C-alpha cells in the first residue's frame, strides 16, 4: 500500500552539508539546521514533492521514489 | 550482507530451486547435492552484490528478490541491462564462455534479495551429466539473448520519449510494487539522464497522459502511452 504523504528520503551519512537542497527548495520546506548544518524538513507539509532537492544534490544523498500506477478512479 | 555457511532450510531450497525454469530439470538427489554444498546470502535493498570485472568464484542463483544488472559509462551514467529474479543465474554468459570468467556488469539488490552460491565444479558436473539440464539452460540463454536484442533495438531505434512510455506501462502493469523508483533510476532503465526523464514526465502530464500526486505517478491514458511506446 502506498503512503499518502511521503517526504524525500535524505541519507545523512552521504550528505556533505553543502546546502544545495535547501537553496533549491521552492517552498522553503527544507532548510539547513544551524547547529549540525544538515538538511531537515522544518515545514514538512509545505513540501510538494517537486524533487528539486533530489535533482541538485551533488552527493546523491536525497531520493524521491515514485510509485507508478494506473488511474482507478471513474 | 548476511551470510550463512550452510543452508538452514535444505528442503525449502530444494523446493524453490525445483520450481525454477533452469533447475526444474534436476532430480531431487541433484537438488539435494546443491543444497548440501551451497551458501545462502541475503542483501538489503540497494546493497551491491557483484562488480564488473570481478572474477566469478561460484555460481550465484537468485532465490528471491530482484537484482538490477548494470554497466556505467566513464562519466558515471548508469544503464540497467536486465533484472534478475527468482531462479535466474548471475553472469551466466561469461561463465559459460570463459575459464576464470569475470562479471561483465555489476549488480545490486533492488529489494531484499536472497542468493545461493554453488561451487563452479558442481555446475560443470551437472552440465556434463544431465542433458535435460543442458536443454533448460540453453532455453534460458536463448531468453537472455532475446532480452538483450530487444534492449539493443530499443536503445538504438527508439526515442527516449518512446522508451519512457513503454517503461511506465510495464511498471504500472506489474502487480504489487513494494518499492518506488526515482527519476535517476528510471533514466538508468531507459538509457537516458534524469533531466530528460523529468522533462518528459512534465510533457506527459501536460498532454493529460498522467498526473502527479506527490510520490504517486498516476497513468491516465493507456491508449496514448501505448501509441507513444510503439514509435
Coordinates of C-alpha atoms in Angstrom, one line a residue:
Chain A
X1 CA 0.0 0.0 0.0
X2 CA 1.3 3.5 -0.9
X3 CA 1.6 6.2 1.8
X4 CA -0.5 9.2 1.0
X5 CA 2.1 11.6 2.3
X6 CA 5.8 10.9 1.8
X7 CA 8.8 13.2 2.1
X8 CA 12.0 12.9 0.1
X9 CA 14.4 10.5 1.8
X10 CA 17.7 12.1 3.0
X11 CA 20.7 9.9 3.7
X12 CA 22.6 12.0 6.2
X13 CA 25.6 9.6 6.0
X14 CA 26.1 10.7 2.4
X15 CA 25.2 14.4 2.9
X16 CA 28.2 16.8 2.8
X17 CA 26.1 19.7 4.2
X18 CA 26.6 21.8 1.1
X19 CA 23.1 23.3 1.4
X20 CA 22.2 23.0 -2.3
X21 CA 18.9 21.2 -1.4
X22 CA 17.8 23.9 1.0
X23 CA 18.7 26.6 -1.5
X24 CA 16.7 24.8 -4.3
X25 CA 13.6 24.1 -2.3
X26 CA 11.0 26.5 -3.7
X27 CA 8.7 26.1 -0.7
X28 CA 11.4 26.5 2.0
X29 CA 10.2 23.3 3.4
X30 CA 13.8 22.0 3.6
X31 CA 16.4 24.1 5.5
X32 CA 19.8 23.6 7.0
X33 CA 19.9 23.3 10.7
X34 CA 22.0 25.9 12.4
X35 CA 23.8 23.5 14.8
X36 CA 24.6 20.4 12.7
X37 CA 24.5 22.1 9.2
X38 CA 22.4 19.2 7.9
X39 CA 19.2 19.5 5.9
X40 CA 15.9 19.0 7.8
X41 CA 12.2 19.4 6.8
X42 CA 11.3 22.3 9.0
X43 CA 8.0 22.7 7.2
X44 CA 7.2 19.2 6.0
X45 CA 3.6 20.0 4.9
X46 CA 4.9 22.7 2.7
X47 CA 6.9 20.1 0.6
X48 CA 5.2 19.4 -2.7
X49 CA 7.5 16.5 -3.6
X50 CA 8.7 18.6 -6.6
X51 CA 12.0 16.6 -6.5
X52 CA 14.2 19.7 -6.9
X53 CA 16.2 18.7 -3.8
X54 CA 16.9 15.3 -5.3
X55 CA 18.0 16.9 -8.6
X56 CA 20.5 19.3 -7.2
X57 CA 22.1 17.0 -4.5
X58 CA 25.8 16.5 -5.6
X59 CA 26.2 13.5 -3.3
X60 CA 23.1 11.7 -4.5
X61 CA 22.0 11.7 -0.8
X62 CA 18.4 12.6 -1.5
X63 CA 15.9 10.2 -3.1
X64 CA 12.3 10.8 -4.1
X65 CA 11.0 7.4 -5.1
X66 CA 7.8 7.4 -7.2
X67 CA 5.2 4.7 -7.5
X68 CA 3.7 4.2 -10.9
X69 CA 0.1 3.0 -11.1
X70 CA -2.9 3.2 -13.4
X71 CA -5.8 5.5 -12.6
X72 CA -8.5 3.5 -10.9
X73 CA -11.0 6.4 -10.4
X74 CA -14.1 7.0 -12.6
Chain B
X1 CA 25.0 -8.6 3.6
X2 CA 24.1 -11.5 5.9
X3 CA 25.7 -14.9 5.3
X4 CA 25.2 -18.5 6.5
X5 CA 27.8 -21.1 6.0
X6 CA 25.2 -23.8 5.5
X7 CA 21.7 -23.8 4.2
X8 CA 19.3 -23.6 7.2
X9 CA 16.4 -24.9 5.3
X10 CA 17.6 -27.6 2.9
X11 CA 14.1 -28.8 2.0
X12 CA 13.0 -25.2 1.4
X13 CA 15.9 -24.6 -1.0
X14 CA 15.2 -27.9 -2.9
X15 CA 11.6 -26.9 -3.2
X16 CA 12.3 -23.4 -4.5
X17 CA 15.0 -24.5 -7.0
X18 CA 12.9 -27.3 -8.2
X19 CA 10.2 -24.8 -9.3
X20 CA 12.6 -22.6 -11.3
X21 CA 12.9 -22.8 -15.1
X22 CA 16.6 -23.8 -15.1
X23 CA 16.8 -26.1 -12.2
X24 CA 13.5 -27.9 -12.6
X25 CA 15.3 -30.4 -14.9
X26 CA 17.3 -31.7 -11.9
X27 CA 16.4 -34.7 -9.9
X28 CA 15.7 -34.4 -6.1
X29 CA 19.1 -36.1 -5.5
X30 CA 20.9 -33.5 -7.6
X31 CA 19.0 -30.6 -6.0
X32 CA 19.9 -32.2 -2.6
X33 CA 23.6 -32.1 -3.7
X34 CA 23.2 -28.4 -4.4
X35 CA 21.6 -27.8 -1.0
X36 CA 24.5 -29.6 0.7
X37 CA 27.2 -27.6 -0.9
X38 CA 25.6 -24.1 -1.2
X39 CA 25.9 -21.0 0.8
X40 CA 23.0 -18.6 1.3
X41 CA 23.4 -14.8 1.3
X42 CA 20.9 -12.1 1.9
X43 CA 21.1 -8.5 0.8
X44 CA 19.2 -5.4 1.7
X45 CA 17.7 -3.1 -0.9
X46 CA 20.4 -1.0 -2.6
X47 CA 23.3 -3.3 -1.5
X48 CA 25.9 -4.1 -4.1
X49 CA 26.1 -7.9 -4.9
X50 CA 28.8 -8.2 -7.6
X51 CA 31.0 -5.8 -9.5
X52 CA 32.0 -5.6 -13.2
X53 CA 35.5 -7.1 -13.7
X54 CA 35.5 -9.3 -10.5
X55 CA 36.3 -12.9 -11.0
X56 CA 33.3 -15.3 -10.8
X57 CA 34.2 -17.6 -8.0
X58 CA 30.9 -19.5 -7.7
X59 CA 27.6 -20.0 -9.4
X60 CA 25.1 -17.4 -8.0
X61 CA 21.4 -18.2 -8.2
X62 CA 18.7 -15.8 -7.2
X63 CA 16.3 -17.4 -4.7
X64 CA 14.1 -14.4 -4.2
X65 CA 14.2 -10.6 -4.8
X66 CA 15.3 -8.5 -7.7
X67 CA 18.8 -7.6 -8.9
X68 CA 19.4 -4.7 -11.3
X69 CA 22.3 -5.6 -13.6
X70 CA 24.1 -2.5 -14.9
X71 CA 27.1 -1.0 -16.6
X72 CA 28.4 2.5 -16.1
X73 CA 29.9 4.9 -18.6
X74 CA 33.2 6.7 -17.8
X75 CA 31.2 9.8 -16.7
X76 CA 29.2 7.6 -14.2
X77 CA 26.0 7.3 -16.2
X78 CA 24.3 4.0 -15.5
X79 CA 22.5 1.7 -17.9
X80 CA 20.4 -1.1 -16.5
X81 CA 20.8 -4.1 -18.7
X82 CA 18.4 -6.5 -17.1
X83 CA 16.8 -7.6 -13.9
X84 CA 17.5 -11.0 -12.4
X85 CA 14.7 -12.6 -10.4
X86 CA 13.8 -15.9 -8.8
X87 CA 15.7 -18.9 -10.3
X88 CA 18.0 -16.8 -12.6
X89 CA 21.7 -17.3 -12.7
X90 CA 24.1 -14.3 -12.3
X91 CA 26.6 -13.7 -15.2
X92 CA 25.7 -16.9 -16.9
X93 CA 27.1 -15.9 -20.3
X94 CA 30.7 -15.1 -19.3
X95 CA 30.5 -18.2 -17.0
X96 CA 29.8 -20.5 -19.9
X97 CA 32.1 -18.7 -22.4
X98 CA 35.4 -18.4 -20.5
X99 CA 37.6 -20.1 -17.9
X100 CA 38.3 -17.8 -15.0
X101 CA 35.4 -15.7 -16.1
X102 CA 34.7 -12.2 -14.8
X103 CA 31.4 -10.4 -14.3
X104 CA 30.7 -8.4 -17.4
X105 CA 28.4 -6.0 -15.4
X106 CA 27.7 -5.0 -11.8
X107 CA 24.6 -5.9 -9.8
X108 CA 22.8 -4.5 -6.8
X109 CA 19.7 -5.6 -4.9
X110 CA 16.6 -3.6 -5.8
X111 CA 14.6 -5.1 -2.9
X112 CA 15.5 -7.6 -0.2
X113 CA 17.2 -10.4 -2.1
X114 CA 18.4 -13.9 -1.3
X115 CA 21.1 -15.6 -3.3
X116 CA 22.5 -19.1 -3.1
X117 CA 26.1 -19.8 -4.3
X118 CA 27.2 -23.2 -5.6
X119 CA 30.6 -24.4 -6.3
X120 CA 31.7 -24.0 -10.0
X121 CA 32.7 -27.6 -10.1
X122 CA 29.2 -28.8 -9.2
X123 CA 27.7 -26.8 -12.0
X124 CA 30.2 -28.2 -14.5
X125 CA 29.3 -31.7 -13.4
X126 CA 25.6 -31.1 -13.8
X127 CA 26.2 -29.7 -17.3
X128 CA 28.3 -32.8 -18.2
X129 CA 25.9 -35.4 -16.8
X130 CA 22.4 -34.1 -17.3
X131 CA 21.2 -33.5 -20.9
X132 CA 17.8 -32.2 -19.7
X133 CA 19.6 -29.6 -17.5
X134 CA 21.6 -28.5 -20.6
X135 CA 18.4 -28.1 -22.6
X136 CA 16.7 -25.9 -19.9
X137 CA 20.0 -23.9 -19.7
X138 CA 20.0 -23.5 -23.4
X139 CA 16.4 -22.2 -23.4
X140 CA 17.3 -19.8 -20.5
X141 CA 20.2 -18.5 -22.6
X142 CA 18.0 -18.1 -25.6
X143 CA 15.7 -16.0 -23.4
X144 CA 18.6 -13.8 -22.3
X145 CA 19.7 -13.3 -25.9
X146 CA 16.2 -12.2 -26.9
X147 CA 16.1 -9.8 -24.0
X148 CA 19.4 -8.2 -24.9
X149 CA 18.5 -8.0 -28.6
X150 CA 15.3 -6.2 -27.6
X151 CA 17.2 -3.8 -25.4
X152 CA 19.7 -3.1 -28.2
X153 CA 16.9 -2.4 -30.7
X154 CA 15.1 -0.2 -28.2
X155 CA 18.2 1.9 -27.4
X156 CA 19.2 2.3 -31.0
X157 CA 15.9 2.7 -32.8
X158 CA 13.5 4.3 -30.3
X159 CA 13.4 7.8 -28.8
X160 CA 13.8 8.3 -25.0
X161 CA 10.1 9.5 -25.1
X162 CA 9.0 6.2 -26.6
X163 CA 11.1 4.2 -24.1
X164 CA 9.8 6.1 -21.2
X165 CA 6.2 5.5 -22.3
X166 CA 6.9 1.8 -22.6
X167 CA 8.6 1.7 -19.2
X168 CA 5.7 3.5 -17.5
X169 CA 3.2 1.0 -18.9
X170 CA 5.3 -2.0 -17.9
X171 CA 5.9 -0.7 -14.4
X172 CA 2.2 0.2 -13.8
X173 CA 1.2 -3.3 -15.1
X174 CA 3.5 -5.0 -12.5
X175 CA 1.4 -6.2 -9.6
X176 CA 2.3 -5.1 -6.0
X177 CA 5.1 -2.5 -6.3
X178 CA 6.7 -2.7 -2.9
X179 CA 9.4 -0.1 -3.6
X180 CA 9.2 3.2 -5.5
X181 CA 11.6 4.2 -8.3
X182 CA 13.5 7.5 -8.6
X183 CA 13.8 9.5 -11.8
X184 CA 17.5 8.7 -11.8
X185 CA 16.7 5.0 -11.7
X186 CA 14.1 5.4 -14.5
X187 CA 16.8 7.1 -16.5
X188 CA 19.2 4.2 -16.0
X189 CA 16.4 1.8 -17.0
X190 CA 15.7 3.6 -20.3
X191 CA 19.2 4.8 -21.3
X192 CA 18.9 8.5 -20.7
X193 CA 19.6 11.1 -18.0
X194 CA 17.5 12.3 -15.1
X195 CA 16.8 15.7 -16.7
X196 CA 15.3 14.2 -19.8
X197 CA 13.1 11.9 -17.6
X198 CA 11.9 15.0 -15.6
X199 CA 11.1 16.9 -18.8
X200 CA 9.3 14.0 -20.5
X201 CA 7.2 13.4 -17.3
X202 CA 6.2 17.1 -17.4
X203 CA 5.3 16.7 -21.1
X204 CA 3.2 13.6 -20.5
X205 CA 1.4 15.4 -17.6
X206 CA 0.7 18.4 -19.8
X207 CA -0.7 16.1 -22.5
X208 CA -3.0 14.6 -19.9
X209 CA -1.4 11.1 -20.1
X210 CA -0.5 11.1 -16.4
X211 CA -0.9 13.1 -13.2
X212 CA 1.5 13.7 -10.3
X213 CA 0.0 13.2 -6.9
X214 CA 3.1 13.7 -4.6
X215 CA 5.0 10.5 -4.8
X216 CA 2.4 8.8 -7.0
X217 CA 2.6 8.9 -10.8
X218 CA -0.9 8.0 -11.9
X219 CA -1.2 7.0 -15.6
X220 CA -4.4 8.2 -17.2
X221 CA -4.3 7.4 -20.9
X222 CA -3.2 3.9 -21.8
X223 CA -4.0 4.3 -25.5
X224 CA -1.8 7.4 -25.9
X225 CA 1.1 5.9 -23.9
X226 CA 0.9 2.6 -25.9
X227 CA 0.9 4.6 -29.2
X228 CA 3.9 6.6 -28.0
X229 CA 5.7 3.3 -26.9
X230 CA 5.3 1.9 -30.4
X231 CA 7.0 4.9 -32.1

